[in-house]
Short mmCIF file of C-alpha atoms in Angstrom, two decimals:
data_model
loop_
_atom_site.label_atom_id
_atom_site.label_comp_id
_atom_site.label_asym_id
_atom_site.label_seq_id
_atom_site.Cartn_x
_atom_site.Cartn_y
_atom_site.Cartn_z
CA UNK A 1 0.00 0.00 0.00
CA UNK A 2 1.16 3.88 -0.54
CA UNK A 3 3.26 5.12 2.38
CA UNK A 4 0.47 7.28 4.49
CA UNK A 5 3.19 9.53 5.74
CA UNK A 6 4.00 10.30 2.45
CA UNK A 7 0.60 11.07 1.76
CA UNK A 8 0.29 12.94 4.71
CA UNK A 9 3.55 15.36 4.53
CA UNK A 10 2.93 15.95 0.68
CA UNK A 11 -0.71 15.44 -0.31
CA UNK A 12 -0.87 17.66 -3.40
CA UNK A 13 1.54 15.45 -5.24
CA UNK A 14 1.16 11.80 -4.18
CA UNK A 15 -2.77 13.06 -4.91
CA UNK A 16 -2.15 14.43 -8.30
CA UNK A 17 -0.34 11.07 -9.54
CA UNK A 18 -2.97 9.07 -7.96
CA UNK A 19 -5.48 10.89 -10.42
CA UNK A 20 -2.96 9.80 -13.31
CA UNK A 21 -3.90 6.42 -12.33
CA UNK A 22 -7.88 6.94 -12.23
CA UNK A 23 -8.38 7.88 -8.65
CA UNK A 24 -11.35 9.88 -8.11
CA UNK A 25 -10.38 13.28 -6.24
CA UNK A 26 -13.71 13.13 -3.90
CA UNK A 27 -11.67 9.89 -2.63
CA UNK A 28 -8.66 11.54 -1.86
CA UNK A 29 -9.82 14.75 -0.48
CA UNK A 30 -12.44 12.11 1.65
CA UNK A 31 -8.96 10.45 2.35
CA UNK A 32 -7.57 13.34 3.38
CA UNK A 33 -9.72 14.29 5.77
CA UNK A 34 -9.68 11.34 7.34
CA UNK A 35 -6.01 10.97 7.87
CA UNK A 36 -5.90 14.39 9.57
CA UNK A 37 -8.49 13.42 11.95
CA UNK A 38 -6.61 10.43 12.88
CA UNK A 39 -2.96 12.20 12.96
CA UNK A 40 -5.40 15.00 15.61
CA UNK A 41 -7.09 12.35 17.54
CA UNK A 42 -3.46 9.91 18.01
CA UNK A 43 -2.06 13.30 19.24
CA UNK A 44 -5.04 13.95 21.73
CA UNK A 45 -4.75 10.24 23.24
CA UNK A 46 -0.70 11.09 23.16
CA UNK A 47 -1.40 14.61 25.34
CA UNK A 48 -3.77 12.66 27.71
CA UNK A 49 -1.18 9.91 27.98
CA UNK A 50 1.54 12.14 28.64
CA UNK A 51 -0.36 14.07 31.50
CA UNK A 52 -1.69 10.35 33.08
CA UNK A 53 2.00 9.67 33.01
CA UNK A 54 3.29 13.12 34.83
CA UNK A 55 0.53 12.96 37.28
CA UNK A 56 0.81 9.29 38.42
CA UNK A 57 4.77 10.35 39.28
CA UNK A 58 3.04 13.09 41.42
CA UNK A 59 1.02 10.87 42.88
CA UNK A 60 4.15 8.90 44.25
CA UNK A 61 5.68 12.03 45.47
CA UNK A 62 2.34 13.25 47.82
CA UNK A 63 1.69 9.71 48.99
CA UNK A 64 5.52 10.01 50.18
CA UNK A 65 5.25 13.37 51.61
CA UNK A 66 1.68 13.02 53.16
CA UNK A 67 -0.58 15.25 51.18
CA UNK A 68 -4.06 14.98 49.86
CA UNK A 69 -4.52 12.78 47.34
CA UNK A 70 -8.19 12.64 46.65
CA UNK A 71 -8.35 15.52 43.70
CA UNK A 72 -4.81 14.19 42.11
CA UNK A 73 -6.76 11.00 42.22
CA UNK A 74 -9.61 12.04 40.98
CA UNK A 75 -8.10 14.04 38.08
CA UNK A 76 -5.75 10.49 37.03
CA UNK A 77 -8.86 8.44 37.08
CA UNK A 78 -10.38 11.30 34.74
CA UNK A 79 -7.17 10.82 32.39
CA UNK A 80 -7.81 7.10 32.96
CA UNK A 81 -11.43 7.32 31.21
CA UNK A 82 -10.58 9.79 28.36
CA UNK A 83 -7.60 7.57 27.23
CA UNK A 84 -9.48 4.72 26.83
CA UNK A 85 -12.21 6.97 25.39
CA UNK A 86 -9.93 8.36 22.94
CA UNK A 87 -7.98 5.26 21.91
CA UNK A 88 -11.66 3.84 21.14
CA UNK A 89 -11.76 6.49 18.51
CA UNK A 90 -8.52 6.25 17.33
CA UNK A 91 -9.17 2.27 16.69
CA UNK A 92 -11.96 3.25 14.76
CA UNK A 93 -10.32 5.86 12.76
CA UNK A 94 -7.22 3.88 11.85
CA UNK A 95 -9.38 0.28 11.11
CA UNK A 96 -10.66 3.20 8.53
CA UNK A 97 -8.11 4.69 7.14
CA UNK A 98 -6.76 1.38 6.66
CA UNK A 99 -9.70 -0.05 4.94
CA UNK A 100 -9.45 2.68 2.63
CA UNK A 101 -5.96 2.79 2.39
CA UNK A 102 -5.94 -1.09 1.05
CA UNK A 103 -8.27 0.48 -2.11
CA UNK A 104 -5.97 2.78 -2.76
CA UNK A 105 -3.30 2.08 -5.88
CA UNK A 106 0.48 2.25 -6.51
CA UNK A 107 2.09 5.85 -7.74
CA UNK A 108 3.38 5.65 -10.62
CA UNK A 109 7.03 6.19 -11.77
CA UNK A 110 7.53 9.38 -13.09
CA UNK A 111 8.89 7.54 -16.11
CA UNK A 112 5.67 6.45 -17.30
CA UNK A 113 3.66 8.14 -19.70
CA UNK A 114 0.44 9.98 -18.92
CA UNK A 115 -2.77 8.85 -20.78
CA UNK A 116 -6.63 7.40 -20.02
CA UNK A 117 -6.59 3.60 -20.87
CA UNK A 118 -4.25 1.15 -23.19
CA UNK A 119 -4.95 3.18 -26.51
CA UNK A 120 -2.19 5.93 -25.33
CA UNK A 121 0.22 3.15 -24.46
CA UNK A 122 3.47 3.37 -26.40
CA UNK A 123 5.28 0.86 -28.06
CA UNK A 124 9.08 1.27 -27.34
CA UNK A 125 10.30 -1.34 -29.74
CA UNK A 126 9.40 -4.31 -32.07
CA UNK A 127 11.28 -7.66 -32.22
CA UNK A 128 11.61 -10.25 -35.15
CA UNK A 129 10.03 -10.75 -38.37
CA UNK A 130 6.55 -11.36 -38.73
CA UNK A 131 5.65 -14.53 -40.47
CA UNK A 132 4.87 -14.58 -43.98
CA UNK A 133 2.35 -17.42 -46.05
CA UNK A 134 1.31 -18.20 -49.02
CA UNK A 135 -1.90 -18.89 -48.07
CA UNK A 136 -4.40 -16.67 -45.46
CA UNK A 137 -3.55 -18.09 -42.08
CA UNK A 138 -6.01 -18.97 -39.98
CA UNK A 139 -6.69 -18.07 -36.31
CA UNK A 140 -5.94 -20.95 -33.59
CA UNK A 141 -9.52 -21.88 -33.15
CA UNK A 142 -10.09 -22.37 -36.70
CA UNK A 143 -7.16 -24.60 -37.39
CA UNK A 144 -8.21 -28.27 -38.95
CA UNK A 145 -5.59 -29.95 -35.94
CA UNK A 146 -8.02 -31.49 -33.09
CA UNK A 147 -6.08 -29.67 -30.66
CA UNK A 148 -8.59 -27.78 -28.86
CA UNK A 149 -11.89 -29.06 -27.44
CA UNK A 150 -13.89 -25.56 -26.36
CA UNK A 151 -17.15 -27.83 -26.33
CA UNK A 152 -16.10 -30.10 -23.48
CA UNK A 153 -14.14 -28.05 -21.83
CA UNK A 154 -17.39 -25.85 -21.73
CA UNK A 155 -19.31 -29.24 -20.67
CA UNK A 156 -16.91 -30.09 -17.70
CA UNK A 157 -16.73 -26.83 -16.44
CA UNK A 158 -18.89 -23.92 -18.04
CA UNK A 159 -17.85 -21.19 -20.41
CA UNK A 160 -13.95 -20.41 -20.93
CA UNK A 161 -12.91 -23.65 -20.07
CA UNK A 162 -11.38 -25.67 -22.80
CA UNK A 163 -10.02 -29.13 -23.10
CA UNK A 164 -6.49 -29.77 -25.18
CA UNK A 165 -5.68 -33.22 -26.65
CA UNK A 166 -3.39 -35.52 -28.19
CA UNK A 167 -0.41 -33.11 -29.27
CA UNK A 168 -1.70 -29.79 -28.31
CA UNK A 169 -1.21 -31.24 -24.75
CA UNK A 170 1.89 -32.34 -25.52
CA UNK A 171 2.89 -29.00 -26.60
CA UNK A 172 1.05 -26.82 -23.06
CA UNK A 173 3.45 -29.30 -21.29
CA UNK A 174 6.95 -28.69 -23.28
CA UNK A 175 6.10 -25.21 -23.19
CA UNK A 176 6.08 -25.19 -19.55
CA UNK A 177 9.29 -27.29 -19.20
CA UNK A 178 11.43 -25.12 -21.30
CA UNK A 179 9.69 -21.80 -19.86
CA UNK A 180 11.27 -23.10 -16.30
CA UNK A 181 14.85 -24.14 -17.94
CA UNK A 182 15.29 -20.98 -19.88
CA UNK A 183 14.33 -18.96 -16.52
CA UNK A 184 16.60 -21.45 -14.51
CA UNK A 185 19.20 -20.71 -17.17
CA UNK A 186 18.86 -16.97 -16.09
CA UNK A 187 19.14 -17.54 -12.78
CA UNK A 188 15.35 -17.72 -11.10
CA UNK A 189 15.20 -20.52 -8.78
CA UNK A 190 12.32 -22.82 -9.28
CA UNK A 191 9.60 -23.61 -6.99
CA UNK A 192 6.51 -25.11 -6.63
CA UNK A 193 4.03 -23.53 -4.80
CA UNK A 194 0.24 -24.10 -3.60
CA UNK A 195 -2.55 -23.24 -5.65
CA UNK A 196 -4.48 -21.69 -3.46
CA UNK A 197 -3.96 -18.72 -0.94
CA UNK A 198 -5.63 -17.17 2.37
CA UNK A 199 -6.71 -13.57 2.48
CA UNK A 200 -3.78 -12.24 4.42
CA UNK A 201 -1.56 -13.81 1.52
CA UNK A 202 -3.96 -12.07 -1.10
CA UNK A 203 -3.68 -8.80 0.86
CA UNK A 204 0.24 -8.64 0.70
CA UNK A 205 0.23 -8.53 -3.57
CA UNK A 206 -3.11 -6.36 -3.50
CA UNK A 207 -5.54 -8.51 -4.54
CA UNK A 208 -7.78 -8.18 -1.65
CA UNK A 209 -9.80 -6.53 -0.75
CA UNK A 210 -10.32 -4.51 -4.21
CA UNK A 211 -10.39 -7.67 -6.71
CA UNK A 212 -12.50 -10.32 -4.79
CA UNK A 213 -15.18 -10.69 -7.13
CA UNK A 214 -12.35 -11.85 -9.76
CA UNK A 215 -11.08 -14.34 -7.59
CA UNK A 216 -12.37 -18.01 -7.03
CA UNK A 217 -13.51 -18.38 -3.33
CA UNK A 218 -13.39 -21.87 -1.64
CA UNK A 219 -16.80 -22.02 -0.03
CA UNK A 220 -16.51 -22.54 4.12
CA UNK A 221 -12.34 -21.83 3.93
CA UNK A 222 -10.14 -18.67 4.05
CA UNK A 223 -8.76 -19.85 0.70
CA UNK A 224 -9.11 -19.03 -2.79
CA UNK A 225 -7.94 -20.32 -5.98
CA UNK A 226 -4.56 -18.58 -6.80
CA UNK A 227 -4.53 -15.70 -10.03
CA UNK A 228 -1.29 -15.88 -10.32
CA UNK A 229 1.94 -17.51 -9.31
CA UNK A 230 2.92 -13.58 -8.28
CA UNK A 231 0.74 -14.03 -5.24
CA UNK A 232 2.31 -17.49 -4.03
CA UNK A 233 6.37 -16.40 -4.96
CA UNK A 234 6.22 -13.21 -3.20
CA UNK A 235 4.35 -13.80 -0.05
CA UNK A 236 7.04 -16.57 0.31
CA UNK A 237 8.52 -13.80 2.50
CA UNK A 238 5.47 -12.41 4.02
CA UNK A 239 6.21 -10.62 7.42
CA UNK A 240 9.79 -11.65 7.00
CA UNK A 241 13.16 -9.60 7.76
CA UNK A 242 15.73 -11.04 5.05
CA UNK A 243 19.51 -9.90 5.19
CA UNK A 244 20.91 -7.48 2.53
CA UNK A 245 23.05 -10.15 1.37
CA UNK A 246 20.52 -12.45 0.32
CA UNK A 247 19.23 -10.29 -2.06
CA UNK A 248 18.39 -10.26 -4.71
CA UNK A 249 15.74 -13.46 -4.41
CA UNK A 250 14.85 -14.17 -7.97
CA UNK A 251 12.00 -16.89 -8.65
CA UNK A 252 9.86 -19.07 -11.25
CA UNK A 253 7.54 -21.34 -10.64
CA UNK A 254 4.47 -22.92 -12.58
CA UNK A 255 1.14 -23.22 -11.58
CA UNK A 256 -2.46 -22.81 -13.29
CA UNK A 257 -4.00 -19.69 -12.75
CA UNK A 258 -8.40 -18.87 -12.10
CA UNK A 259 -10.07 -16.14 -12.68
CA UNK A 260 -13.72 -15.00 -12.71
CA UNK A 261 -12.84 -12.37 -15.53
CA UNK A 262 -15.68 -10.34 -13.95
CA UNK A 263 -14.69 -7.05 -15.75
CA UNK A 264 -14.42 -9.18 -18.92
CA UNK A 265 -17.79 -9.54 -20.09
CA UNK A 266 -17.94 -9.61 -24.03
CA UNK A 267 -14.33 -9.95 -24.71
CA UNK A 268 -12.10 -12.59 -26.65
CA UNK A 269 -15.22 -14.83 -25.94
CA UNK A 270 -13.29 -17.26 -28.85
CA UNK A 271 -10.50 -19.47 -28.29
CA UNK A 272 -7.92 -19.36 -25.67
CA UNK A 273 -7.21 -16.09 -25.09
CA UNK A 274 -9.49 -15.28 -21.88
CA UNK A 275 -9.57 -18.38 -20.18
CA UNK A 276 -11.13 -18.70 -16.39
CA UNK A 277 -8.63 -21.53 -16.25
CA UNK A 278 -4.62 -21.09 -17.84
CA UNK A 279 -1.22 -22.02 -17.39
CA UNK A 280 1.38 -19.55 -16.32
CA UNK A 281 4.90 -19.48 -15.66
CA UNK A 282 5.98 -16.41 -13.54
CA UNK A 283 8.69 -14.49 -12.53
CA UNK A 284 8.95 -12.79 -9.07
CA UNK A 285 12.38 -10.72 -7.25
CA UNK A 286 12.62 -9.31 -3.72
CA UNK A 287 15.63 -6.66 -4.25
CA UNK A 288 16.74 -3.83 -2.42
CA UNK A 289 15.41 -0.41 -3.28
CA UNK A 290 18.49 0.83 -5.46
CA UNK A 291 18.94 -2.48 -7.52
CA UNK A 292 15.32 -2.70 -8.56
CA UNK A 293 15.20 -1.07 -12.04
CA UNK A 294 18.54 -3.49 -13.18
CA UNK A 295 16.45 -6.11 -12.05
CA UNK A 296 12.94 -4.77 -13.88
CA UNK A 297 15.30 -5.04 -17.20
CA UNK A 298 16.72 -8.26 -16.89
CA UNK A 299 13.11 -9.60 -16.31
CA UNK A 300 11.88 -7.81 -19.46
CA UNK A 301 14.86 -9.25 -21.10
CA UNK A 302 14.55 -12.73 -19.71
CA UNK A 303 11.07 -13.11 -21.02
CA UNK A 304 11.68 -11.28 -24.70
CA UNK A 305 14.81 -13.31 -25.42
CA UNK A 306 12.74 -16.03 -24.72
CA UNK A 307 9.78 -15.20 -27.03
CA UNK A 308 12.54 -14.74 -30.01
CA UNK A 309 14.13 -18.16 -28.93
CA UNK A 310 10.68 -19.69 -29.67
CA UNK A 311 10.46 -17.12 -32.98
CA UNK A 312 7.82 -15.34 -31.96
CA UNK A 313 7.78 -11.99 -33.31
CA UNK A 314 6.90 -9.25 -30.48
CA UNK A 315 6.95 -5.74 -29.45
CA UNK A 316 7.77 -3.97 -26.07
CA UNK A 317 5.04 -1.42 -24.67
CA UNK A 318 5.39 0.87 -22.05
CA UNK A 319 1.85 1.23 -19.84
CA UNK A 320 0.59 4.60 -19.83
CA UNK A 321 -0.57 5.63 -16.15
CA UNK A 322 -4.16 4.93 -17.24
CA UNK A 323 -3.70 1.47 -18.09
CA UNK A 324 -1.47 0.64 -15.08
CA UNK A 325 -2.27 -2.54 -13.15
CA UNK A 326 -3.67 -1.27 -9.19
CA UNK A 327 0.13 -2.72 -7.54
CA UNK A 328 2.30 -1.35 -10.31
CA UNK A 329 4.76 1.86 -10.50
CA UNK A 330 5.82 0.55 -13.97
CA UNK A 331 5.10 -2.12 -16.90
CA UNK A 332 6.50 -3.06 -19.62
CA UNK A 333 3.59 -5.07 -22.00
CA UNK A 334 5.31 -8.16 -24.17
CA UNK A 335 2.79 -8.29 -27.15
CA UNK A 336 3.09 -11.33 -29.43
CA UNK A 337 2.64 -11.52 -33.34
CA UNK A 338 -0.61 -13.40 -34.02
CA UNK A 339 -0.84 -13.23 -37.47
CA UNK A 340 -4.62 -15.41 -37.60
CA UNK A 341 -6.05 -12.08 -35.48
CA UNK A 342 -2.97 -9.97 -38.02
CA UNK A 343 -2.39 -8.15 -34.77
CA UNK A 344 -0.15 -7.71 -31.29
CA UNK A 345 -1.18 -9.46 -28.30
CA UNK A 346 -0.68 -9.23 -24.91
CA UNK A 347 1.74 -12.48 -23.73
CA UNK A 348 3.73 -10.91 -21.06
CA UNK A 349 3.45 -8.11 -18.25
CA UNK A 350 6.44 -7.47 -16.10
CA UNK A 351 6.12 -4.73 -13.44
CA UNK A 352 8.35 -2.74 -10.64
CA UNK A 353 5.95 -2.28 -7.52
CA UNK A 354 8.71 -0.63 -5.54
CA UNK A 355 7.87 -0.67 -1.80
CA UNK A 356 3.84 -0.95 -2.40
CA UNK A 357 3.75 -5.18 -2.21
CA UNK A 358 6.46 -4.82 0.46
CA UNK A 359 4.79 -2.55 2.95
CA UNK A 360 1.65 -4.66 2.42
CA UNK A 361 3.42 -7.95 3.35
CA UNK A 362 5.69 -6.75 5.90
CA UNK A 363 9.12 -7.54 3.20
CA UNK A 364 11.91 -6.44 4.59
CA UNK A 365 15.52 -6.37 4.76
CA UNK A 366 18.34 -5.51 7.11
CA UNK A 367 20.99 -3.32 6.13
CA UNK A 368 23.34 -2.50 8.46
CA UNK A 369 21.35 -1.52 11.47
CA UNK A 370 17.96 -0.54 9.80
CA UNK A 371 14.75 -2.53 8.44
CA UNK A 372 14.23 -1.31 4.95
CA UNK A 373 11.28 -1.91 3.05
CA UNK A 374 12.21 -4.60 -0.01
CA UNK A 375 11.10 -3.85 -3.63
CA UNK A 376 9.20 -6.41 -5.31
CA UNK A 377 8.66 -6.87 -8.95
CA UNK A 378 7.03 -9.73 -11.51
CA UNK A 379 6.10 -10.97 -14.75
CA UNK A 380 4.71 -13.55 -16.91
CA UNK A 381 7.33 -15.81 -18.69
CA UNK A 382 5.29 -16.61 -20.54
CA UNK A 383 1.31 -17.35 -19.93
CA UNK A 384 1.46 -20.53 -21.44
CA UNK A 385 -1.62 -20.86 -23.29
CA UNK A 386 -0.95 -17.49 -25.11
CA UNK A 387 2.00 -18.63 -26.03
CA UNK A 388 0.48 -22.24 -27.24
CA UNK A 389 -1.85 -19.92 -29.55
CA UNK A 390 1.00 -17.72 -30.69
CA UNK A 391 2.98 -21.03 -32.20
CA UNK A 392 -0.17 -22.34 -33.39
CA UNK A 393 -1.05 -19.10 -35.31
CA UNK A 394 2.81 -18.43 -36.81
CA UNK A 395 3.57 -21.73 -37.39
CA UNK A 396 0.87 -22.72 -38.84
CA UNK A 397 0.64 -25.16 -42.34
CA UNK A 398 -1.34 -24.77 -45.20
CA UNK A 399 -3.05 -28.13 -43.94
CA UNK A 400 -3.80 -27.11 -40.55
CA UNK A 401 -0.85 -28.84 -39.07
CA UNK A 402 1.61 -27.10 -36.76
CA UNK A 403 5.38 -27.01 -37.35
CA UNK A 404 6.87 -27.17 -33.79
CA UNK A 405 10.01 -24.93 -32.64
CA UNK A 406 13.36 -26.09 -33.04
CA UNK A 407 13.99 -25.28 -29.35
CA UNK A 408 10.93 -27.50 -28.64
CA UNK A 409 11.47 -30.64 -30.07
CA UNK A 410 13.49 -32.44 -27.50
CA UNK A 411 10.45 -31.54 -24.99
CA UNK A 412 8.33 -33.07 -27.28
#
């Protein structure tokens, strides 16, 4: 979450980059107001405090010399009642600045551009060569292959669930295997984590409270089904005090990924795109502060160098402030070639939360004599079914039949 002293000590700015990111001003000014209550109140409760303190020493000093204690008494117990009055009402104030608080999103990095949504994103570079046929290609749902089975996967589940078969399986699998060798080969340790995650785990990447309707809740349990390896990998360290020289942690894992879509409604309805169900394989680091943007590029560059090892033609896109995701400071956007939609798509997202994640999930580290809040970053390398539709579409035969990577072939 944003630093509430920051927000307190310089409103005017951290509120004027919020509204880059879509923050409604009523809710700032509303937060505002609230967090200068609570600074007034915490200081009242402080003053009382203080006095309860200075007049319970005075009360030692006239039991010892004999005097009247009755109205010194009187006035302590008087302290006594207000404190607890007051640090009733501070409770309350804090649980609610909190609450709100948890809403509120990252700042963005002064690096990123300003715009509304993804339209005023800009593309910073383009990658490979595009594919080129001698026939119209086809897009992945439309290819003759027996691959993908929408209808049962629809009948097992409901809709945006899919089945894969035969060598399309084949394929999700390899993908995933050389996805966590290639990231092993750049040095993210592997790990396999659960599926599933409680609500204080959820909390610490910001996915609760704001996103719960998007999540998959497991009825009569604090769990829910896990959106993305991101959540599992970084709360690893939840409420944890790591040493300096540990870091940087760098991490991959596999797992599936579920979510409700709920903001969704209406688009890629088709093939695999916008699954409720889909493989992932993820990136997360835990750095410190000053080593964070070296370690937001090598992640960018881990996952594009493996998109043109696979010969996947791509482009890198900055996120305007608009199109931000709610934990982020800064993305960079991976889109793939699909030439079946003859368009970019979205493949990868790797982002630098800075402190936000951190100060959510208690991530810190020691340097010399302090606690310092980590940095946390991640990204997709690669979501796997995207990346099973980008191979499909580029590498597709006149036939229907898919020619598989070079780098592939020994998984297969």
């Amino acid at each position: 979450m944003i630093d509430i002293k920051l927000l307190q000590n310089d409103f005017d700015t951290v509120a004027a980059s919020l509204m880059k990111k879509g923050v409604d001003a009523e809710i700032l000014n509303n937060l505002k107001s609230l967090s200068e209550n609570t600074k007034t109140k915490r200081q009242e409760m402080e003053d009382v405090t203080a006095s309860q303190n200075r007049l319970s020493k005075e009360f030692g000093r006239y039991k010892k010399e004999g005097l009247d204690i009755a109205s010194l008494q009187n006035e302590i117990n008087g302290l006594k009642l207000k404190k607890q009055e007051l640090e009733e009402e501070v409770k309350v104030l804090e649980d609610s600045l909190s609450s709100i608080i948890l809403g509120i999103p990252n700042i963005p990095d002064d690096t990123v551009p300003i715009g509304v949504d993804e339209s005023e994103n800009v593309v910073l570079r383009r990658i490979g060569e595009q594919p080129k046929f001698d026939f119209e290609p086809k897009e992945h749902w439309d290819l003759n292959n027996g691959w993908l089975d929408f209808e049962r996967g629809v009948k097992l589940a409901k809709s945006r669930f899919s089945a894969i078969r035969g060598e399309g399986a084949r394929l999700e699998r390899a993908l995933i295997n050389y996805m966590l060798d290639f990231n092993r080969s750049r040095g993210f340790e592997e790990w396999y984590v659960p599926f599933m995650a409680n609500t204080n785990t959820l909390q610490g990447t910001g996915q609760l409270p704001k996103f719960e309707e998007d999540l998959f809740k497991i009825e009569g349990e604090d769990l829910y089904l896990i959106p993305t390896a991101e959540v599992s990998l970084t709360n690893l360290y939840n409420d944890e005090i790591l040493q300096a020289e540990e870091l940087p942690l760098l991490m991959t894992s596999y797992t599936p990924c579920f979510r409700k879509e709920a903001g969704s409604a209406g688009r890629d309805t088709r093939g695999l795109i916008r699954q409720h169900q889909f493989d992932k394989v993820e990136m997360v680091a835990i750095t410190k502060q000053e080593e964070s943007d070296e370690i937001f590029e090598k992640m960018v560059s881990c996952a594009s160098d493996l998109l043109t090892s696979l010969g996947l033609a791509h482009q890198k896109v900055m996120l305007c402030s608009g199109d931000l995701g709610f934990s982020a400071a800064k993305t960079i956007d991976l889109e793939v070639w699909l030439p079946g939609q003859g368009k970019y798509r979205e493949i990868s997202s790797i982002s630098n939360t800075r402190d936000f994640q951190a100060r959510r999930a208690k991530i810190r580290y020691k340097d010399e004599k302090k606690n310092i809040l980590a940095h946390t970053l991640n990204g997709s390398s690669l979501a796997v079914g995207r990346t099973l539709v980008a191979i499909m579409e580029n590498y597709q035969q006149a036939d229907g039949s898919v020619k598989i990577p070079e780098v592939l072939r020994k998984y297969m």
